[in-house]
Coordinates of C-alpha atoms and ligand atoms in Angstrom, one line a residue:
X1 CA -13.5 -48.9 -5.5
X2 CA -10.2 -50.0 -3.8
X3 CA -11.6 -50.7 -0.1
X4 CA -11.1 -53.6 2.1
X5 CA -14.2 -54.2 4.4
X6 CA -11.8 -53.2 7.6
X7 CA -12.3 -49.6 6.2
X8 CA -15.7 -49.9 6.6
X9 CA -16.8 -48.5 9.9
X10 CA -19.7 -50.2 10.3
X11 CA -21.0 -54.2 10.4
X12 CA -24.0 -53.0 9.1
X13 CA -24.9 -52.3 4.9
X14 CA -23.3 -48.2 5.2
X15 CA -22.8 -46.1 2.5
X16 CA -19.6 -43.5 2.2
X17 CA -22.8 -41.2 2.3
X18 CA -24.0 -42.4 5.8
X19 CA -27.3 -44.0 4.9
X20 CA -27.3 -47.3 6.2
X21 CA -29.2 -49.8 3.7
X22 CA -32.0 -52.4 6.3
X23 CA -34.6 -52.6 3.5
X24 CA -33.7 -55.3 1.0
X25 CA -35.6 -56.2 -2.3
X26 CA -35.7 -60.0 -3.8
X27 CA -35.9 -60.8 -6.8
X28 CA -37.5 -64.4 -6.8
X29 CA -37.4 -64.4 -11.0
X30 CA -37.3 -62.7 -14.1
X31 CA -40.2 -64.5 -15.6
X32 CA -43.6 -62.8 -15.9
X33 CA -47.3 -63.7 -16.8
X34 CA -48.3 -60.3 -17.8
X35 CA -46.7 -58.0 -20.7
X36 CA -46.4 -54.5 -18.9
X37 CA -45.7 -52.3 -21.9
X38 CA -43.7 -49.6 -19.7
X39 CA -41.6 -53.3 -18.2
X40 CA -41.0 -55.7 -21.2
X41 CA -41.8 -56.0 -24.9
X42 CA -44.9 -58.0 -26.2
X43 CA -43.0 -61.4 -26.8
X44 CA -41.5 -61.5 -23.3
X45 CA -37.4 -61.3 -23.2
X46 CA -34.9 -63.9 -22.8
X47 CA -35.4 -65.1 -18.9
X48 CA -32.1 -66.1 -17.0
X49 CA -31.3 -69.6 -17.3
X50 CA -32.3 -71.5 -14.4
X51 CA -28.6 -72.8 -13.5
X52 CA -27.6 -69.0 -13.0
X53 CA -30.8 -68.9 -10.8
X54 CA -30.3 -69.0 -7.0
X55 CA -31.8 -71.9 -5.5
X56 CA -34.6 -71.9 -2.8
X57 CA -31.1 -72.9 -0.3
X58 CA -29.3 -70.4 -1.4
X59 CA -32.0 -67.4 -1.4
X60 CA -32.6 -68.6 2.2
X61 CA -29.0 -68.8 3.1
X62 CA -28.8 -64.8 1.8
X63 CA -31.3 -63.7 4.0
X64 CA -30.1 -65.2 6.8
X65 CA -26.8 -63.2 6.2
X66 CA -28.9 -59.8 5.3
X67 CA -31.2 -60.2 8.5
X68 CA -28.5 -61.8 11.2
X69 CA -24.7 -60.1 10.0
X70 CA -25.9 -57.1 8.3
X71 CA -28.8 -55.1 9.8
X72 CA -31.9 -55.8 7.6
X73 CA -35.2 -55.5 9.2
X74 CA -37.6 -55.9 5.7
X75 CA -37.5 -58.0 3.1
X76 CA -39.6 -57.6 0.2
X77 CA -39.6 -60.5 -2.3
X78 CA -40.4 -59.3 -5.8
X79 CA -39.5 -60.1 -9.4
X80 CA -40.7 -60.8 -12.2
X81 CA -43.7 -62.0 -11.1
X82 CA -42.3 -63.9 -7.3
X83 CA -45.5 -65.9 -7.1
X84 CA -44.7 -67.7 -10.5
X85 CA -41.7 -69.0 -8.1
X86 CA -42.9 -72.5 -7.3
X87 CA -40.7 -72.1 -4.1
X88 CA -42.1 -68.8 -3.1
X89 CA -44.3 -70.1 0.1
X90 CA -41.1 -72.1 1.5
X91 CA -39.1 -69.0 0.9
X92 CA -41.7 -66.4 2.7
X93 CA -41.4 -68.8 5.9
X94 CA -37.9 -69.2 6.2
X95 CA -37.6 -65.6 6.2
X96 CA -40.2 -64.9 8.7
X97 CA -38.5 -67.7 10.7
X98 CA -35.2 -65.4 10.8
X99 CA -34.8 -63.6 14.2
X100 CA -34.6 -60.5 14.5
X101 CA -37.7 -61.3 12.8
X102 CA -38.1 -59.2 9.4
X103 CA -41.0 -57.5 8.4
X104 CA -41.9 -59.2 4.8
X105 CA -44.0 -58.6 2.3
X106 CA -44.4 -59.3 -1.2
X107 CA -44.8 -57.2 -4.6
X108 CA -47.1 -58.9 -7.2
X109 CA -49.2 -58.3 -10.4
X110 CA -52.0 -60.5 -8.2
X111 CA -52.2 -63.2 -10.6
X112 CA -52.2 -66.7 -8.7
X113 CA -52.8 -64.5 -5.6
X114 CA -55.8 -65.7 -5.1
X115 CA -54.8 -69.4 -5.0
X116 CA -51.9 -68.4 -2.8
X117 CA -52.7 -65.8 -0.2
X118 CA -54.2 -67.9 2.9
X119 CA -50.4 -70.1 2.6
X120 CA -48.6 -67.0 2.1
X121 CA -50.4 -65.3 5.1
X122 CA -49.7 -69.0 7.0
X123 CA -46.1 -68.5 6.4
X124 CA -46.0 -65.3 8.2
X125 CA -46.0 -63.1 5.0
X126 CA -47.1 -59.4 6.2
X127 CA -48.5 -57.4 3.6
X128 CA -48.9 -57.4 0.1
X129 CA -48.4 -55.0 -3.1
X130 CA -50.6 -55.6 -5.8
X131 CA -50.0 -53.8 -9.2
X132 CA -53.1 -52.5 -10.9
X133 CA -53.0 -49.4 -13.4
X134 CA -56.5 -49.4 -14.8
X135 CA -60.4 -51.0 -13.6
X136 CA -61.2 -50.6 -17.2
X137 CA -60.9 -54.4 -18.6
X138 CA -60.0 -53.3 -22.0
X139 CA -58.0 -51.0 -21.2
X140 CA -55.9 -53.5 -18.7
X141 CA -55.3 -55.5 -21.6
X142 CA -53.9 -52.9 -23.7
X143 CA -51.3 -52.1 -20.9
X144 CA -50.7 -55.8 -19.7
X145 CA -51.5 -57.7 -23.2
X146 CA -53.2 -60.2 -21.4
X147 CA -56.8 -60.3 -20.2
X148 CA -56.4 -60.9 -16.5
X149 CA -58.4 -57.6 -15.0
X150 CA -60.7 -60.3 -12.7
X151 CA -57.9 -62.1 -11.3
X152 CA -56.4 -59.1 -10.5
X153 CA -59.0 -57.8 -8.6
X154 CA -59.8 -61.6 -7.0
X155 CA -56.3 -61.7 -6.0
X156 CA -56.5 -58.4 -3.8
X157 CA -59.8 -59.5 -1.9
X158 CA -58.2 -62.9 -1.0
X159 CA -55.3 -61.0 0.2
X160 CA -57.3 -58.8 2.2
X161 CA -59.2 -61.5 3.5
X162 CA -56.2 -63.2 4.4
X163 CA -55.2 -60.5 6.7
X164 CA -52.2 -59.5 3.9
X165 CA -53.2 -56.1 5.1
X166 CA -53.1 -52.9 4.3
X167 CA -52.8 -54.0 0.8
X168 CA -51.0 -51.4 -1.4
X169 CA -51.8 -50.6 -4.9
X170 CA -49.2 -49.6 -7.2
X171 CA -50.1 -47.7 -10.1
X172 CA -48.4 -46.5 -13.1
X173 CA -50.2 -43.9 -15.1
X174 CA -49.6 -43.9 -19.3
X175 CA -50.2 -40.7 -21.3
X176 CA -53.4 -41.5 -23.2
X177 CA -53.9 -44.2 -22.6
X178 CA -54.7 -44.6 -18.1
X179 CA -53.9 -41.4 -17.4
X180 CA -57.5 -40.4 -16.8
X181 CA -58.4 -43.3 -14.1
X182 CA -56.5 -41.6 -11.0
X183 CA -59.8 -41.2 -9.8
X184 CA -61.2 -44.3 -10.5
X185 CA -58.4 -46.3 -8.8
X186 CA -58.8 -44.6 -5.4
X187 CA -62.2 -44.8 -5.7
X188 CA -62.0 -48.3 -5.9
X189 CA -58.9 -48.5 -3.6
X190 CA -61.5 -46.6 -0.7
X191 CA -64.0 -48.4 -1.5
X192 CA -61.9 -51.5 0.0
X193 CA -59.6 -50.2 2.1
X194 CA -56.7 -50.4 -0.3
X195 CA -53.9 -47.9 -0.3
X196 CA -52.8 -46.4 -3.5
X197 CA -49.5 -45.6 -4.9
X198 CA -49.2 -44.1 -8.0
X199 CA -45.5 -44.3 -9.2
X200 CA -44.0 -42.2 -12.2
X201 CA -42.7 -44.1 -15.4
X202 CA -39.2 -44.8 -14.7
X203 CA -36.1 -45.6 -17.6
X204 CA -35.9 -48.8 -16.9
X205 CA -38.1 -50.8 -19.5
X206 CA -36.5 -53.8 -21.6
X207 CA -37.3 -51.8 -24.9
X208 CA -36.0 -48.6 -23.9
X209 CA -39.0 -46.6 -25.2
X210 CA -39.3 -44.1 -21.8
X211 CA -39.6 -40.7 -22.6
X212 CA -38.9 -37.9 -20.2
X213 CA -41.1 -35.2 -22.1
X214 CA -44.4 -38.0 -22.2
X215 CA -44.3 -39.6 -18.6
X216 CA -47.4 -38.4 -16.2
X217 CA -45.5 -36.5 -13.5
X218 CA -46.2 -36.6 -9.7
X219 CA -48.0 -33.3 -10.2
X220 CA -50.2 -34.1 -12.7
X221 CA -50.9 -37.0 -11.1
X222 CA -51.5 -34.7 -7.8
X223 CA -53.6 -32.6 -10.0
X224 CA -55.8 -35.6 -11.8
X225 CA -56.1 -36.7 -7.8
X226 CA -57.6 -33.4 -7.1
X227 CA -60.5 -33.2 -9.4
X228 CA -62.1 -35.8 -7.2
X229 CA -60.8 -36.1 -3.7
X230 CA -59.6 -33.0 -1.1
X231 CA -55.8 -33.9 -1.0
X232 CA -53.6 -32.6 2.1
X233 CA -50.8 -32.7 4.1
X234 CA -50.1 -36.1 6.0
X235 CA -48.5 -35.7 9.3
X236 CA -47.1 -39.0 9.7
X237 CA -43.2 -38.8 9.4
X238 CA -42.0 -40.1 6.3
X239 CA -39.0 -41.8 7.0
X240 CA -37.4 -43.9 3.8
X241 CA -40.6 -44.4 2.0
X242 CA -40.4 -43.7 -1.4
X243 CA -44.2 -42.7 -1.5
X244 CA -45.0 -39.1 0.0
X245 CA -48.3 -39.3 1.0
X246 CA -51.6 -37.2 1.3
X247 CA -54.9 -37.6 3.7
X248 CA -57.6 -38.1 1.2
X249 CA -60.7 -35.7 2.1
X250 CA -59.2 -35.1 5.7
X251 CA -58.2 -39.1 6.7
X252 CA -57.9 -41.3 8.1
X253 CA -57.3 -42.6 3.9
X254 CA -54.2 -42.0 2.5
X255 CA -52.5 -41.7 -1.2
X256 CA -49.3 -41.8 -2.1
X257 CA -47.3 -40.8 -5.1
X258 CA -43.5 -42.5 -6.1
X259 CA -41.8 -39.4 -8.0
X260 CA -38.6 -41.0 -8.2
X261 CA -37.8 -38.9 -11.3
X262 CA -39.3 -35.5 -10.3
X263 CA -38.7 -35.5 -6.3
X264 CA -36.0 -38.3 -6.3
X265 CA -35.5 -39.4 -2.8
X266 CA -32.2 -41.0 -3.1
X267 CA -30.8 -39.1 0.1
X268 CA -32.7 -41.0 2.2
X269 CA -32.6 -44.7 0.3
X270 CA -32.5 -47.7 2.6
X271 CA -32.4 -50.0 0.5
X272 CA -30.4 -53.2 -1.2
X273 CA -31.0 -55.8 -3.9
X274 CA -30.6 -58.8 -4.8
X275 CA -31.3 -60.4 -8.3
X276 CA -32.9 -63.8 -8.7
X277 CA -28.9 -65.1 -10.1
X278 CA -27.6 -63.9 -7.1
X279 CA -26.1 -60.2 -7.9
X280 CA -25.8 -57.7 -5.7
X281 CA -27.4 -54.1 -6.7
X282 CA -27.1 -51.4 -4.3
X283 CA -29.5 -49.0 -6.4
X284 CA -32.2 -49.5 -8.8
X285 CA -30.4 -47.8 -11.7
X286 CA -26.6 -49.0 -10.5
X287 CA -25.0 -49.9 -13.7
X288 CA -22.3 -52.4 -11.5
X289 CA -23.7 -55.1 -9.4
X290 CA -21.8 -57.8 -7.4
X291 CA -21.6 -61.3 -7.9
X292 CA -22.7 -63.4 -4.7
X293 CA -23.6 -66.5 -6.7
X294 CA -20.1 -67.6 -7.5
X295 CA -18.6 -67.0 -3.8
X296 CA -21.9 -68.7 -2.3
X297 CA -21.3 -71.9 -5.0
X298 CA -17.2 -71.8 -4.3
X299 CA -17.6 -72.8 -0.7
X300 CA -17.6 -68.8 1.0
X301 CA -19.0 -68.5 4.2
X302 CA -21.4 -66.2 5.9
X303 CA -18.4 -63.9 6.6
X304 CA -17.2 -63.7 3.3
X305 CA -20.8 -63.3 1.9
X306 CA -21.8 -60.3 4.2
X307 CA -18.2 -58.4 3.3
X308 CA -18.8 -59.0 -0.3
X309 CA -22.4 -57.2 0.1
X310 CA -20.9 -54.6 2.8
X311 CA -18.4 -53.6 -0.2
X312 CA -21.5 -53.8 -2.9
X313 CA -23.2 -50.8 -1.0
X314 CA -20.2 -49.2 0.3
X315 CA -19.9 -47.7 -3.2
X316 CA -23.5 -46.6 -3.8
X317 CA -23.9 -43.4 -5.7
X318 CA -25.4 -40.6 -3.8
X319 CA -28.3 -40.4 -6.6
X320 CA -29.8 -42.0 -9.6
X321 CA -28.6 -39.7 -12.5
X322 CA -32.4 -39.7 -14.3
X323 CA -31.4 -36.0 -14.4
X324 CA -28.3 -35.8 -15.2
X325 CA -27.5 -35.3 -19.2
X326 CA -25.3 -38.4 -19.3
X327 CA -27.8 -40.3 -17.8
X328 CA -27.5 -44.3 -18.9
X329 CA -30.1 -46.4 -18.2
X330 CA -29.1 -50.0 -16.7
X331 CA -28.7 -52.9 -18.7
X332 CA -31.0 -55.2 -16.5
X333 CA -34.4 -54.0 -17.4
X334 CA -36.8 -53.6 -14.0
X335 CA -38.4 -56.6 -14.3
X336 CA -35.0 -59.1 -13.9
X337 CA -33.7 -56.4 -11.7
X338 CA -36.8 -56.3 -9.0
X339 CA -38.6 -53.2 -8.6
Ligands
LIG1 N1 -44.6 -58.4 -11.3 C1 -44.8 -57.7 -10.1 C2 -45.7 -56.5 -10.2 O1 -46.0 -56.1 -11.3 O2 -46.1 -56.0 -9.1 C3 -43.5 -57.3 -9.4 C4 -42.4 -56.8 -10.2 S1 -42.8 -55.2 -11.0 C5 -41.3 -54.9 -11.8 C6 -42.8 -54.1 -9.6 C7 -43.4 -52.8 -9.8 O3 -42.7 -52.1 -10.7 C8 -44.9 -52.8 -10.3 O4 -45.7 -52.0 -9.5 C9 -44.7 -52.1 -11.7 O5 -45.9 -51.4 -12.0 C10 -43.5 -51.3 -11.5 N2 -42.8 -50.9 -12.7 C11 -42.4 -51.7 -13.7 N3 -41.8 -51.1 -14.7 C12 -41.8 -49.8 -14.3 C13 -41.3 -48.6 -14.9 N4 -40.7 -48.5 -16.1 N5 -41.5 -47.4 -14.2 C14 -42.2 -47.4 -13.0 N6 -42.6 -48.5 -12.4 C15 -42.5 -49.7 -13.1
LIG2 FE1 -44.7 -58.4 -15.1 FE2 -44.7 -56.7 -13.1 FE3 -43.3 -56.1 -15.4 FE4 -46.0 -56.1 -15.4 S1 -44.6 -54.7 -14.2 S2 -44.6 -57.1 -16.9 S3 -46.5 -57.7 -14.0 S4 -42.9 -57.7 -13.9

């Protein structure tokens, strides 16, 4: 797009469709301990090498500029799996350091949580989201390929008990293989004062193996929720979340479902992303990104990094494409990308 930033009527992260971008997602690596089959292929992929990776200084220098020049008001570091970031504690303070003071959470499989939660919390990290699709050991290793169900579940107690709270439960639900333990999960998530998130299979998996006509939709999920729990309205405004949510059996519990293929919510996206080498993505699915790492290693300053990201978003589609015939799937599978 041929705009300068002095076209751009707005210091903040705008788009040309007025949504205004204050919720930024961090990729802290591409590397992950688990094997998601709807993420990455059994032997893992090629990670980034770690000279294109962003230093612990240079993350911290980028949201500084996100949080002080451009408007954001929640960070959530992600990955990859962020905790495998040996930095990821220094990181989390730094952030919460930054003034305004961002809200900032963390997205993790829960592996190493357990070990990590009370320094996490210490560092001012707010909340946590732990991924769990199944409570059914062998069926955890079939969708992970690793055996990990216990830490899992030991990592979202020690987050709880470390005040990471409410802890969020993202679920993905698998034809024949998990999608019969809806139930189950927010059973379990109840039980402990979780909140679940079930999110529809999106295209964005190394192997590019996602199938439109197999994925569990939000309203079989809805349905499959149904068969054991009353489901209604919520009343509480829903804002920019990408989970619409549901009182379970009349509150005050809550569910929520991600249908960001069959209810896309790209009208009301908020959101900006940075990779773990430094490129700018102003939607999941972009299929451009901009390069921060070269102008933040050739001597830029703050003001040169925020216009570069101000013209990143600037040009943000109004909507994903899933639908669309000519739909392409990104290069940068999900788990290099952030989700
Ligand atoms: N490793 C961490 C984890 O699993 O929470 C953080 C990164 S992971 C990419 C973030 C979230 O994306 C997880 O909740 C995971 O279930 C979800 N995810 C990964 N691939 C997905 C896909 N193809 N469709 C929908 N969600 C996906
Ligand atoms: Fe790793 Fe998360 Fe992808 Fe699973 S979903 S392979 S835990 S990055």
């Amino acid at each position: 797009m041929n705009v300068a930033t002095r076209d751009i009527p707005d210091p903040r992260l705008v788009d040309t469709f007025g949504r205004v971008a204050t919720d930024l997602r961090v990729s802290l690596t591409d590397k992950c301990n688990l094997r998601c089959s709807y993420c990455m292929p059994a032997e893992g992929l090629d990670w980034l090498p770690k000279p294109e990776l962003l230093t612990d200084d240079e993350v911290i220098r980028l949201m500084r500029v996100a949080v002080e020049q451009l408007g954001v008001r929640e960070v959530r570091f992600t990955g990859g799996e962020p905790l495998l970031r040996p930095g990821v504690v220094g990181i989390v303070a730094a952030t919460t350091a930054l003034r305004p003071r961002p809200e900032v959470s963390l997205t993790t499989n829960g592996i190493g949580l357990a070990r990590t939660a009370e320094a996490l919390a210490a560092a001012g990290l707010d909340r946590v989201n732990v991924s769990l699709d199944t409570l059914d050991a062998e069926r955890f290793r079939t969708i992970t390929r690793r055996d990990r169900l216990s830490d899992v579940l030991a990592g979202m107690r020690a987050a709880a008990a470390a005040g990471l709270t409410p802890v969020k439960v993202n679920a993905v639900l698998l034809r024949g293989v998990n999608d019969g333990d809806a139930v189950s999960l927010l059973e379990y998530c109840l039980q402990h004062g979780y909140e679940l998130r079930i999110i529809e299979q999106m295209p964005l998996d190394a192997q590019h193996a996602w199938d439109r006509t197999t994925m569990i939709t939000a309203e079989e999920i809805l349905a499959s929720l149904r068969t054991g729990f009353n489901l209604t309205e919520d009343p509480t405004e829903r804002g920019a979340s990408p989970a619409e949510t549901w009182l379970v059996d009349g509150g005050p519990a809550r569910v929520g479902v991600i249908a960001s293929v069959t209810r896309a919510f790209c009208g009301t996206c908020d959101r900006t992303r940075l990779t773990a080498d430094g490129q700018i993505r102003n939607c999941l699915f972009a299929r451009d990104e901009s390069d921060l790492r070269t102008a933040l290693r050739s001597g830029g300053s703050d003001e040169e990094l925020a216009d570069r990201w101000r013209l990143a978003m600037w040009g943000k589609l109004p909507g994903h494409g899933i639908n669309d015939p000519s739909f392409l799937q990104p290069v940068r599978p999900m788990s290099s990308i952030g989700g």
